[in-house]
Amino acid sequence: MSRFRALWQASLNATKKALTWNIEDLMPPSERLIFSFNSKEELKKWHLYSDSEYGGLSSASLEISEVDNGLKGVFSGNLSVDLAEDSKWNISRGGFCGMRSKKFDGFIDLDSYDTIALKLRGDGRSYISTIYTENWVNSPGQLEDNSWQAFVHVPKDNWYIAKIPLARYLPTWRGNVINAEMEMNQARILGMSLSVNAEGGVPGARTGTGDFRVELDWIKAIRTGEYM
Protein backbone atom coordinates (compact mmCIF):
# COMPACT_ATOMS: atom_id res chain seq x y z
CA MET A 1 0.00 0.00 0.00
CA SER A 2 1.39 3.39 -0.95
CA ARG A 3 2.10 5.99 1.73
CA PHE A 4 -0.62 8.25 0.34
CA ARG A 5 -3.17 5.42 0.38
CA ALA A 6 -2.19 4.47 3.95
CA LEU A 7 -2.72 8.05 5.13
CA TRP A 8 -6.03 8.23 3.29
CA GLN A 9 -7.19 4.94 4.88
CA ALA A 10 -6.17 6.13 8.37
CA SER A 11 -8.10 9.36 7.86
CA LEU A 12 -11.14 7.45 6.64
CA ASN A 13 -11.06 5.13 9.66
CA ALA A 14 -10.81 8.09 12.04
CA THR A 15 -13.77 9.75 10.33
CA LYS A 16 -15.86 6.58 10.62
CA LYS A 17 -15.00 6.32 14.32
CA ALA A 18 -15.97 9.94 14.91
CA LEU A 19 -19.30 9.42 13.18
CA THR A 20 -20.11 6.40 15.32
CA TRP A 21 -19.46 8.15 18.66
CA ASN A 22 -22.46 8.33 20.94
CA ILE A 23 -23.24 10.78 23.69
CA GLU A 24 -21.64 8.53 26.34
CA ASP A 25 -18.29 8.87 24.57
CA LEU A 26 -18.46 12.62 25.04
CA MET A 27 -19.35 12.53 28.75
CA PRO A 28 -16.72 12.63 31.51
CA PRO A 29 -16.35 9.50 33.68
CA SER A 30 -19.27 8.79 35.99
CA GLU A 31 -17.15 9.62 39.04
CA ARG A 32 -14.19 11.84 39.84
CA LEU A 33 -11.85 11.26 42.76
CA ILE A 34 -11.22 14.51 44.62
CA PHE A 35 -9.41 13.33 47.77
CA SER A 36 -8.01 9.95 48.78
CA PHE A 37 -6.74 9.54 52.32
CA ASN A 38 -4.36 6.65 51.60
CA SER A 39 -1.06 8.51 51.90
CA LYS A 40 0.61 10.76 54.46
CA GLU A 41 1.17 13.18 51.57
CA GLU A 42 -2.55 13.92 51.83
CA LEU A 43 -1.92 15.85 55.04
CA LYS A 44 -0.20 18.57 53.02
CA LYS A 45 -3.51 19.36 51.32
CA TRP A 46 -5.37 20.25 54.53
CA HIS A 47 -5.24 22.61 57.47
CA LEU A 48 -7.17 22.55 60.74
CA TYR A 49 -9.23 25.24 62.42
CA SER A 50 -11.31 25.48 65.60
CA ASP A 51 -12.79 27.93 68.06
CA SER A 52 -9.36 27.99 69.75
CA GLU A 53 -8.48 30.71 67.23
CA TYR A 54 -11.04 32.89 69.03
CA GLY A 55 -10.32 31.95 72.62
CA GLY A 56 -12.23 28.66 72.67
CA LEU A 57 -10.93 25.37 74.07
CA SER A 58 -11.89 22.91 71.31
CA SER A 59 -9.06 20.98 69.67
CA ALA A 60 -8.62 18.81 66.58
CA SER A 61 -6.08 16.70 64.72
CA LEU A 62 -5.86 15.07 61.31
CA GLU A 63 -3.71 11.97 60.88
CA ILE A 64 -3.18 9.26 58.30
CA SER A 65 -3.28 6.00 60.23
CA GLU A 66 -3.47 2.26 59.67
CA VAL A 67 -7.16 1.34 59.79
CA ASP A 68 -8.58 -2.03 58.70
CA ASN A 69 -5.34 -3.07 56.97
CA GLY A 70 -5.01 0.15 55.02
CA LEU A 71 -4.20 3.83 55.45
CA LYS A 72 -7.13 6.13 56.20
CA GLY A 73 -7.60 9.70 57.36
CA VAL A 74 -8.60 10.19 61.00
CA PHE A 75 -10.13 13.54 61.94
CA SER A 76 -10.61 13.66 65.70
CA GLY A 77 -10.55 15.92 68.70
CA ASN A 78 -12.59 17.41 71.50
CA LEU A 79 -15.44 19.92 71.42
CA SER A 80 -15.80 22.46 74.20
CA VAL A 81 -18.04 25.50 74.59
CA ASP A 82 -15.81 27.02 77.27
CA LEU A 83 -13.50 29.98 76.75
CA ALA A 84 -9.95 30.41 77.93
CA GLU A 85 -9.77 32.59 81.04
CA ASP A 86 -7.52 35.13 79.30
CA SER A 87 -9.56 35.22 76.08
CA LYS A 88 -10.00 38.66 74.55
CA TRP A 89 -12.74 37.39 72.26
CA ASN A 90 -16.45 37.39 72.92
CA ILE A 91 -17.71 34.63 70.65
CA SER A 92 -21.36 33.63 70.74
CA ARG A 93 -20.89 30.12 69.35
CA GLY A 94 -18.04 27.96 70.50
CA GLY A 95 -17.65 24.23 70.21
CA PHE A 96 -16.50 23.71 66.61
CA CYS A 97 -13.59 22.15 64.73
CA GLY A 98 -12.90 21.62 61.07
CA MET A 99 -10.47 20.44 58.42
CA ARG A 100 -10.29 22.58 55.29
CA SER A 101 -8.47 21.77 52.10
CA LYS A 102 -5.94 24.22 50.78
CA LYS A 103 -7.13 25.93 47.62
CA PHE A 104 -6.91 23.86 44.48
CA ASP A 105 -4.39 24.89 41.86
CA GLY A 106 -6.93 26.98 39.97
CA PHE A 107 -10.43 25.53 39.99
CA ILE A 108 -11.94 22.08 39.62
CA ASP A 109 -14.96 21.75 37.38
CA LEU A 110 -17.76 19.57 38.76
CA ASP A 111 -20.40 20.77 36.34
CA SER A 112 -20.83 17.24 34.95
CA TYR A 113 -21.63 15.77 38.38
CA ASP A 114 -24.63 16.02 40.67
CA THR A 115 -23.52 14.46 43.96
CA ILE A 116 -20.65 14.51 46.45
CA ALA A 117 -19.87 11.10 47.95
CA LEU A 118 -17.79 10.50 51.07
CA LYS A 119 -16.69 7.10 52.37
CA LEU A 120 -16.35 7.40 56.12
CA ARG A 121 -16.88 5.80 59.49
CA GLY A 122 -17.86 7.92 62.43
CA ASP A 123 -19.22 8.32 65.89
CA GLY A 124 -22.91 9.04 65.32
CA ARG A 125 -22.39 12.79 65.11
CA SER A 126 -23.59 15.06 62.36
CA TYR A 127 -20.81 16.70 60.34
CA ILE A 128 -20.91 19.62 57.91
CA SER A 129 -19.65 19.21 54.36
CA THR A 130 -18.65 22.55 52.83
CA ILE A 131 -17.82 23.46 49.24
CA TYR A 132 -16.03 26.73 48.52
CA THR A 133 -16.55 28.52 45.23
CA GLU A 134 -15.25 31.70 43.67
CA ASN A 135 -16.66 34.82 45.31
CA TRP A 136 -19.62 36.16 43.36
CA VAL A 137 -22.43 36.01 45.90
CA ASN A 138 -20.85 38.39 48.42
CA SER A 139 -19.93 41.97 47.61
CA PRO A 140 -16.83 42.48 45.42
CA GLY A 141 -15.04 44.09 48.36
CA GLN A 142 -15.10 40.87 50.38
CA LEU A 143 -12.20 38.47 49.98
CA GLU A 144 -14.00 35.46 51.46
CA ASP A 145 -14.88 32.57 49.20
CA ASN A 146 -18.53 31.63 48.86
CA SER A 147 -19.40 28.64 51.01
CA TRP A 148 -22.11 26.06 50.43
CA GLN A 149 -22.96 23.66 53.23
CA ALA A 150 -24.89 20.47 53.89
CA PHE A 151 -25.18 18.20 56.92
CA VAL A 152 -23.96 14.64 56.72
CA HIS A 153 -24.90 12.19 59.47
CA VAL A 154 -22.13 9.65 60.06
CA PRO A 155 -23.49 6.45 61.63
CA LYS A 156 -21.39 4.87 64.34
CA ASP A 157 -18.98 1.96 63.89
CA ASN A 158 -19.60 0.89 60.27
CA TRP A 159 -18.14 2.21 57.02
CA TYR A 160 -20.71 4.25 55.18
CA ILE A 161 -20.87 6.04 51.82
CA ALA A 162 -22.71 9.32 52.32
CA LYS A 163 -24.15 10.79 49.11
CA ILE A 164 -25.08 14.47 49.17
CA PRO A 165 -26.76 15.95 46.07
CA LEU A 166 -25.05 19.19 45.11
CA ALA A 167 -28.50 20.75 44.95
CA ARG A 168 -28.83 20.18 48.71
CA TYR A 169 -25.88 22.45 49.55
CA LEU A 170 -27.12 25.81 50.84
CA PRO A 171 -25.26 29.11 50.48
CA THR A 172 -23.94 30.32 53.83
CA TRP A 173 -21.98 33.21 55.24
CA ARG A 174 -20.02 32.66 58.45
CA GLY A 175 -22.17 29.67 59.32
CA ASN A 176 -25.53 31.31 58.63
CA VAL A 177 -27.73 30.31 55.70
CA ILE A 178 -28.23 33.07 53.14
CA ASN A 179 -31.97 33.45 52.68
CA ALA A 180 -31.99 33.88 48.90
CA GLU A 181 -32.40 31.80 45.77
CA MET A 182 -28.88 31.10 44.52
CA GLU A 183 -27.24 28.47 42.38
CA MET A 184 -23.77 27.09 42.99
CA ASN A 185 -21.24 27.66 40.25
CA GLN A 186 -20.07 24.03 40.05
CA ALA A 187 -17.46 24.84 37.43
CA ARG A 188 -15.49 27.05 39.85
CA ILE A 189 -14.79 24.90 42.93
CA LEU A 190 -11.92 26.23 45.05
CA GLY A 191 -11.84 23.78 47.94
CA MET A 192 -13.77 21.76 50.51
CA SER A 193 -13.99 21.23 54.24
CA LEU A 194 -15.48 18.90 56.83
CA SER A 195 -16.41 20.30 60.23
CA VAL A 196 -18.29 19.42 63.39
CA ASN A 197 -20.23 21.49 65.94
CA ALA A 198 -21.15 20.65 69.50
CA GLU A 199 -24.75 21.63 68.81
CA GLY A 200 -27.09 21.31 65.82
CA GLY A 201 -27.24 18.77 63.05
CA VAL A 202 -29.77 16.27 61.81
CA PRO A 203 -32.39 14.76 64.15
CA GLY A 204 -31.17 11.67 65.93
CA ALA A 205 -27.48 12.50 65.61
CA ARG A 206 -25.23 12.62 68.64
CA THR A 207 -24.65 16.18 69.91
CA GLY A 208 -22.91 17.92 72.77
CA THR A 209 -19.40 18.56 73.95
CA GLY A 210 -16.75 15.87 74.23
CA ASP A 211 -14.70 13.74 71.89
CA PHE A 212 -15.36 13.28 68.19
CA ARG A 213 -13.78 10.98 65.62
CA VAL A 214 -14.43 10.28 61.96
CA GLU A 215 -12.37 8.08 59.65
CA LEU A 216 -12.13 9.00 55.96
CA ASP A 217 -11.32 6.84 52.96
CA TRP A 218 -12.13 9.14 50.02
CA ILE A 219 -14.22 12.01 48.70
CA LYS A 220 -15.59 11.86 45.14
CA ALA A 221 -17.91 13.66 42.79
CA ILE A 222 -20.34 11.28 41.12
CA ARG A 223 -23.01 11.50 38.45
CA THR A 224 -26.17 9.64 39.38
CA GLY A 225 -28.43 11.26 36.79
CA GLU A 226 -31.12 11.79 39.43
CA TYR A 227 -30.46 15.46 40.10
CA MET A 228 -29.26 16.85 36.76
GROMACS .gro file of C-alpha atoms in nm:
model
  228
    1MET     CA    1   0.000   0.000   0.000
    2SER     CA    2   0.139   0.339  -0.095
    3ARG     CA    3   0.210   0.599   0.173
    4PHE     CA    4  -0.062   0.825   0.034
    5ARG     CA    5  -0.317   0.542   0.038
    6ALA     CA    6  -0.219   0.447   0.395
    7LEU     CA    7  -0.272   0.805   0.513
    8TRP     CA    8  -0.603   0.823   0.329
    9GLN     CA    9  -0.719   0.494   0.488
   10ALA     CA   10  -0.617   0.613   0.837
   11SER     CA   11  -0.810   0.936   0.786
   12LEU     CA   12  -1.114   0.745   0.664
   13ASN     CA   13  -1.106   0.513   0.966
   14ALA     CA   14  -1.081   0.809   1.204
   15THR     CA   15  -1.377   0.975   1.033
   16LYS     CA   16  -1.586   0.658   1.062
   17LYS     CA   17  -1.500   0.632   1.432
   18ALA     CA   18  -1.597   0.994   1.491
   19LEU     CA   19  -1.930   0.942   1.318
   20THR     CA   20  -2.011   0.640   1.532
   21TRP     CA   21  -1.946   0.815   1.866
   22ASN     CA   22  -2.246   0.833   2.094
   23ILE     CA   23  -2.324   1.078   2.369
   24GLU     CA   24  -2.164   0.853   2.634
   25ASP     CA   25  -1.829   0.887   2.457
   26LEU     CA   26  -1.846   1.262   2.504
   27MET     CA   27  -1.935   1.253   2.875
   28PRO     CA   28  -1.672   1.263   3.151
   29PRO     CA   29  -1.635   0.950   3.368
   30SER     CA   30  -1.927   0.879   3.599
   31GLU     CA   31  -1.715   0.962   3.904
   32ARG     CA   32  -1.419   1.184   3.984
   33LEU     CA   33  -1.185   1.126   4.276
   34ILE     CA   34  -1.122   1.451   4.462
   35PHE     CA   35  -0.941   1.333   4.777
   36SER     CA   36  -0.801   0.995   4.878
   37PHE     CA   37  -0.674   0.954   5.232
   38ASN     CA   38  -0.436   0.665   5.160
   39SER     CA   39  -0.106   0.851   5.190
   40LYS     CA   40   0.061   1.076   5.446
   41GLU     CA   41   0.117   1.318   5.157
   42GLU     CA   42  -0.255   1.392   5.183
   43LEU     CA   43  -0.192   1.585   5.504
   44LYS     CA   44  -0.020   1.857   5.302
   45LYS     CA   45  -0.351   1.936   5.132
   46TRP     CA   46  -0.537   2.025   5.453
   47HIS     CA   47  -0.524   2.261   5.747
   48LEU     CA   48  -0.717   2.255   6.074
   49TYR     CA   49  -0.923   2.524   6.242
   50SER     CA   50  -1.131   2.548   6.560
   51ASP     CA   51  -1.279   2.793   6.806
   52SER     CA   52  -0.936   2.799   6.975
   53GLU     CA   53  -0.848   3.071   6.723
   54TYR     CA   54  -1.104   3.289   6.903
   55GLY     CA   55  -1.032   3.195   7.262
   56GLY     CA   56  -1.223   2.866   7.267
   57LEU     CA   57  -1.093   2.537   7.407
   58SER     CA   58  -1.189   2.291   7.131
   59SER     CA   59  -0.906   2.098   6.967
   60ALA     CA   60  -0.862   1.881   6.658
   61SER     CA   61  -0.608   1.670   6.472
   62LEU     CA   62  -0.586   1.507   6.131
   63GLU     CA   63  -0.371   1.197   6.088
   64ILE     CA   64  -0.318   0.926   5.830
   65SER     CA   65  -0.328   0.600   6.023
   66GLU     CA   66  -0.347   0.226   5.967
   67VAL     CA   67  -0.716   0.134   5.979
   68ASP     CA   68  -0.858  -0.203   5.870
   69ASN     CA   69  -0.534  -0.307   5.697
   70GLY     CA   70  -0.501   0.015   5.502
   71LEU     CA   71  -0.420   0.383   5.545
   72LYS     CA   72  -0.713   0.613   5.620
   73GLY     CA   73  -0.760   0.970   5.736
   74VAL     CA   74  -0.860   1.019   6.100
   75PHE     CA   75  -1.013   1.354   6.194
   76SER     CA   76  -1.061   1.366   6.570
   77GLY     CA   77  -1.055   1.592   6.870
   78ASN     CA   78  -1.259   1.741   7.150
   79LEU     CA   79  -1.544   1.992   7.142
   80SER     CA   80  -1.580   2.246   7.420
   81VAL     CA   81  -1.804   2.550   7.459
   82ASP     CA   82  -1.581   2.702   7.727
   83LEU     CA   83  -1.350   2.998   7.675
   84ALA     CA   84  -0.995   3.041   7.793
   85GLU     CA   85  -0.977   3.259   8.104
   86ASP     CA   86  -0.752   3.513   7.930
   87SER     CA   87  -0.956   3.522   7.608
   88LYS     CA   88  -1.000   3.866   7.455
   89TRP     CA   89  -1.274   3.739   7.226
   90ASN     CA   90  -1.645   3.739   7.292
   91ILE     CA   91  -1.771   3.463   7.065
   92SER     CA   92  -2.136   3.363   7.074
   93ARG     CA   93  -2.089   3.012   6.935
   94GLY     CA   94  -1.804   2.796   7.050
   95GLY     CA   95  -1.765   2.423   7.021
   96PHE     CA   96  -1.650   2.371   6.661
   97CYS     CA   97  -1.359   2.215   6.473
   98GLY     CA   98  -1.290   2.162   6.107
   99MET     CA   99  -1.047   2.044   5.842
  100ARG     CA  100  -1.029   2.258   5.529
  101SER     CA  101  -0.847   2.177   5.210
  102LYS     CA  102  -0.594   2.422   5.078
  103LYS     CA  103  -0.713   2.593   4.762
  104PHE     CA  104  -0.691   2.386   4.448
  105ASP     CA  105  -0.439   2.489   4.186
  106GLY     CA  106  -0.693   2.698   3.997
  107PHE     CA  107  -1.043   2.553   3.999
  108ILE     CA  108  -1.194   2.208   3.962
  109ASP     CA  109  -1.496   2.175   3.738
  110LEU     CA  110  -1.776   1.957   3.876
  111ASP     CA  111  -2.040   2.077   3.634
  112SER     CA  112  -2.083   1.724   3.495
  113TYR     CA  113  -2.163   1.577   3.838
  114ASP     CA  114  -2.463   1.602   4.067
  115THR     CA  115  -2.352   1.446   4.396
  116ILE     CA  116  -2.065   1.451   4.645
  117ALA     CA  117  -1.987   1.110   4.795
  118LEU     CA  118  -1.779   1.050   5.107
  119LYS     CA  119  -1.669   0.710   5.237
  120LEU     CA  120  -1.635   0.740   5.612
  121ARG     CA  121  -1.688   0.580   5.949
  122GLY     CA  122  -1.786   0.792   6.243
  123ASP     CA  123  -1.922   0.832   6.589
  124GLY     CA  124  -2.291   0.904   6.532
  125ARG     CA  125  -2.239   1.279   6.511
  126SER     CA  126  -2.359   1.506   6.236
  127TYR     CA  127  -2.081   1.670   6.034
  128ILE     CA  128  -2.091   1.962   5.791
  129SER     CA  129  -1.965   1.921   5.436
  130THR     CA  130  -1.865   2.255   5.283
  131ILE     CA  131  -1.782   2.346   4.924
  132TYR     CA  132  -1.603   2.673   4.852
  133THR     CA  133  -1.655   2.852   4.523
  134GLU     CA  134  -1.525   3.170   4.367
  135ASN     CA  135  -1.666   3.482   4.531
  136TRP     CA  136  -1.962   3.616   4.336
  137VAL     CA  137  -2.243   3.601   4.590
  138ASN     CA  138  -2.085   3.839   4.842
  139SER     CA  139  -1.993   4.197   4.761
  140PRO     CA  140  -1.683   4.248   4.542
  141GLY     CA  141  -1.504   4.409   4.836
  142GLN     CA  142  -1.510   4.087   5.038
  143LEU     CA  143  -1.220   3.847   4.998
  144GLU     CA  144  -1.400   3.546   5.146
  145ASP     CA  145  -1.488   3.257   4.920
  146ASN     CA  146  -1.853   3.163   4.886
  147SER     CA  147  -1.940   2.864   5.101
  148TRP     CA  148  -2.211   2.606   5.043
  149GLN     CA  149  -2.296   2.366   5.323
  150ALA     CA  150  -2.489   2.047   5.389
  151PHE     CA  151  -2.518   1.820   5.692
  152VAL     CA  152  -2.396   1.464   5.672
  153HIS     CA  153  -2.490   1.219   5.947
  154VAL     CA  154  -2.213   0.965   6.006
  155PRO     CA  155  -2.349   0.645   6.163
  156LYS     CA  156  -2.139   0.487   6.434
  157ASP     CA  157  -1.898   0.196   6.389
  158ASN     CA  158  -1.960   0.089   6.027
  159TRP     CA  159  -1.814   0.221   5.702
  160TYR     CA  160  -2.071   0.425   5.518
  161ILE     CA  161  -2.087   0.604   5.182
  162ALA     CA  162  -2.271   0.932   5.232
  163LYS     CA  163  -2.415   1.079   4.911
  164ILE     CA  164  -2.508   1.447   4.917
  165PRO     CA  165  -2.676   1.595   4.607
  166LEU     CA  166  -2.505   1.919   4.511
  167ALA     CA  167  -2.850   2.075   4.495
  168ARG     CA  168  -2.883   2.018   4.871
  169TYR     CA  169  -2.588   2.245   4.955
  170LEU     CA  170  -2.712   2.581   5.084
  171PRO     CA  171  -2.526   2.911   5.048
  172THR     CA  172  -2.394   3.032   5.383
  173TRP     CA  173  -2.198   3.321   5.524
  174ARG     CA  174  -2.002   3.266   5.845
  175GLY     CA  175  -2.217   2.967   5.932
  176ASN     CA  176  -2.553   3.131   5.863
  177VAL     CA  177  -2.773   3.031   5.570
  178ILE     CA  178  -2.823   3.307   5.314
  179ASN     CA  179  -3.197   3.345   5.268
  180ALA     CA  180  -3.199   3.388   4.890
  181GLU     CA  181  -3.240   3.180   4.577
  182MET     CA  182  -2.888   3.110   4.452
  183GLU     CA  183  -2.724   2.847   4.238
  184MET     CA  184  -2.377   2.709   4.299
  185ASN     CA  185  -2.124   2.766   4.025
  186GLN     CA  186  -2.007   2.403   4.005
  187ALA     CA  187  -1.746   2.484   3.743
  188ARG     CA  188  -1.549   2.705   3.985
  189ILE     CA  189  -1.479   2.490   4.293
  190LEU     CA  190  -1.192   2.623   4.505
  191GLY     CA  191  -1.184   2.378   4.794
  192MET     CA  192  -1.377   2.176   5.051
  193SER     CA  193  -1.399   2.123   5.424
  194LEU     CA  194  -1.548   1.890   5.683
  195SER     CA  195  -1.641   2.030   6.023
  196VAL     CA  196  -1.829   1.942   6.339
  197ASN     CA  197  -2.023   2.149   6.594
  198ALA     CA  198  -2.115   2.065   6.950
  199GLU     CA  199  -2.475   2.163   6.881
  200GLY     CA  200  -2.709   2.131   6.582
  201GLY     CA  201  -2.724   1.877   6.305
  202VAL     CA  202  -2.977   1.627   6.181
  203PRO     CA  203  -3.239   1.476   6.415
  204GLY     CA  204  -3.117   1.167   6.593
  205ALA     CA  205  -2.748   1.250   6.561
  206ARG     CA  206  -2.523   1.262   6.864
  207THR     CA  207  -2.465   1.618   6.991
  208GLY     CA  208  -2.291   1.792   7.277
  209THR     CA  209  -1.940   1.856   7.395
  210GLY     CA  210  -1.675   1.587   7.423
  211ASP     CA  211  -1.470   1.374   7.189
  212PHE     CA  212  -1.536   1.328   6.819
  213ARG     CA  213  -1.378   1.098   6.562
  214VAL     CA  214  -1.443   1.028   6.196
  215GLU     CA  215  -1.237   0.808   5.965
  216LEU     CA  216  -1.213   0.900   5.596
  217ASP     CA  217  -1.132   0.684   5.296
  218TRP     CA  218  -1.213   0.914   5.002
  219ILE     CA  219  -1.422   1.201   4.870
  220LYS     CA  220  -1.559   1.186   4.514
  221ALA     CA  221  -1.791   1.366   4.279
  222ILE     CA  222  -2.034   1.128   4.112
  223ARG     CA  223  -2.301   1.150   3.845
  224THR     CA  224  -2.617   0.964   3.938
  225GLY     CA  225  -2.843   1.126   3.679
  226GLU     CA  226  -3.112   1.179   3.943
  227TYR     CA  227  -3.046   1.546   4.010
  228MET     CA  228  -2.926   1.685   3.676
   0.00000   0.00000   0.00000
